[in-house]
């Protein structure tokens, strides 16, 4: 059964850090591009990072470069999102997603390009 399960969310103070994990089963992360999205209350789902199947290429929106880092561990079949310098605007439900097509090229993550999703993990940043 193919499944993505996020964990690591929670509460953090402004300026703090969190690391999200996405445990994958039923397929190999070295065959697909993987991405993280987030959705804040009342807003649409926003792509925050992507990593290609090789792990050599990563994408971040300009607004998040330097604060968020996506990585993966093929042996553990797990994708990570390290978040630092957290701000209140980072408060959202964060989702892990798998590309529709294997070995897909990456760019700004778009929901239409990702066909499998986790259940999400809540991140709340407040003082």
Coordinates of C-alpha atoms in Angstrom, one line a residue:
X1 CA 0.0 0.0 0.0
X2 CA 1.4 3.4 -1.0
X3 CA 1.4 5.8 1.8
X4 CA 3.0 9.1 2.9
X5 CA 3.0 9.8 6.6
X6 CA 4.2 13.2 7.9
X7 CA 5.4 13.8 11.4
X8 CA 7.4 16.4 13.4
X9 CA 5.0 19.2 13.4
X10 CA 4.1 21.1 16.5
X11 CA 4.5 24.5 18.1
X12 CA 7.6 26.7 17.9
X13 CA 8.5 30.3 18.9
X14 CA 9.4 32.8 16.3
X15 CA 13.0 32.3 15.3
X16 CA 12.8 28.6 16.3
X17 CA 13.3 25.5 14.2
X18 CA 11.4 22.3 13.4
X19 CA 12.2 19.3 11.2
X20 CA 9.3 17.6 9.5
X21 CA 9.6 14.0 8.3
X22 CA 7.7 12.1 5.6
X23 CA 7.9 8.4 5.9
X24 CA 7.1 6.7 2.6
X25 CA 5.9 3.2 1.9
X26 CA 4.8 1.4 -1.2
X27 CA 7.3 3.1 -3.6
X28 CA 10.8 4.4 -3.5
X29 CA 11.6 8.1 -3.1
X30 CA 14.6 7.6 -5.5
X31 CA 12.1 7.1 -8.3
X32 CA 10.0 10.2 -7.8
X33 CA 10.2 13.9 -7.2
X34 CA 9.0 14.7 -3.8
X35 CA 7.7 18.0 -2.4
X36 CA 6.4 19.8 0.6
X37 CA 3.4 22.0 0.5
X38 CA 1.6 24.0 3.1
X39 CA -1.9 25.4 3.6
X40 CA -2.7 28.2 6.0
X41 CA -6.2 28.8 7.2
X42 CA -8.3 30.4 4.5
X43 CA -5.5 30.1 1.9
X44 CA -4.7 27.8 -1.0
X45 CA -2.1 25.1 -0.9
X46 CA 1.4 26.5 -1.5
X47 CA 4.5 24.7 -2.6
X48 CA 7.5 25.3 -0.3
X49 CA 10.2 23.0 -1.6
X50 CA 10.9 20.1 -4.0
X51 CA 13.6 17.6 -4.5
X52 CA 14.1 15.5 -7.6
X53 CA 14.5 11.7 -7.7
X54 CA 18.3 11.9 -7.8
X55 CA 18.4 14.2 -4.8
X56 CA 20.8 16.4 -6.6
X57 CA 18.3 19.2 -7.4
X58 CA 16.2 21.1 -5.0
X59 CA 13.8 24.0 -5.5
X60 CA 12.6 26.7 -3.1
X61 CA 10.6 29.8 -3.7
X62 CA 12.8 32.9 -3.3
X63 CA 10.8 33.9 -0.1
X64 CA 11.9 30.7 1.7
X65 CA 15.5 30.3 0.4
X66 CA 17.9 30.1 3.3
X67 CA 15.3 29.1 5.9
X68 CA 13.9 25.8 4.6
X69 CA 15.9 22.8 3.5
X70 CA 14.5 19.7 1.9
X71 CA 16.4 16.4 1.9
X72 CA 15.8 12.7 1.7
X73 CA 17.3 9.5 2.9
X74 CA 16.8 6.8 0.3
X75 CA 17.8 4.0 2.7
X76 CA 15.0 5.1 5.1
X77 CA 12.7 6.0 2.3
X78 CA 12.0 9.3 4.1
X79 CA 11.9 12.9 3.0
X80 CA 12.6 15.8 5.4
X81 CA 11.9 19.5 5.7
X82 CA 14.2 21.4 8.0
X83 CA 12.7 24.8 8.9
X84 CA 14.6 27.5 10.7
X85 CA 14.0 31.1 11.5
X86 CA 10.3 30.3 11.8
X87 CA 7.9 33.2 11.6
X88 CA 4.2 33.5 12.4
X89 CA 3.5 33.4 8.6
X90 CA 4.8 29.9 8.5
X91 CA 1.9 28.6 10.5
X92 CA 0.1 26.1 8.4
X93 CA -0.6 22.4 7.8
X94 CA 2.4 21.0 6.0
X95 CA 1.9 18.2 3.4
X96 CA 4.3 15.8 1.8
X97 CA 3.6 14.9 -1.8
X98 CA 4.9 12.6 -4.6
X99 CA 5.1 13.6 -8.2
X100 CA 2.5 12.2 -10.6
X101 CA 5.3 10.9 -12.9
X102 CA 8.5 9.1 -12.0
X103 CA 11.7 10.9 -12.4
X104 CA 9.9 14.2 -12.9
X105 CA 11.8 17.5 -13.3
X106 CA 11.2 19.9 -10.5
X107 CA 10.4 23.6 -10.3
X108 CA 8.0 25.6 -8.2
X109 CA 5.8 22.8 -6.8
X110 CA 2.3 22.9 -8.3
X111 CA -0.5 20.7 -6.8
X112 CA -1.4 19.4 -10.3
X113 CA 2.1 17.9 -10.6
X114 CA 1.8 15.9 -7.4
X115 CA -0.6 13.0 -7.2
X116 CA -0.1 11.4 -3.8
X117 CA -0.4 13.2 -0.5
X118 CA 0.1 12.7 3.1
X119 CA -2.5 13.6 5.8
X120 CA -0.5 16.7 6.8
X121 CA 1.1 17.9 10.0
X122 CA 0.3 21.1 11.8
X123 CA 3.0 23.7 12.4
X124 CA 2.1 26.6 14.7
X125 CA 4.5 29.5 15.3
X126 CA 3.7 31.9 18.0
X127 CA 5.2 33.6 21.0

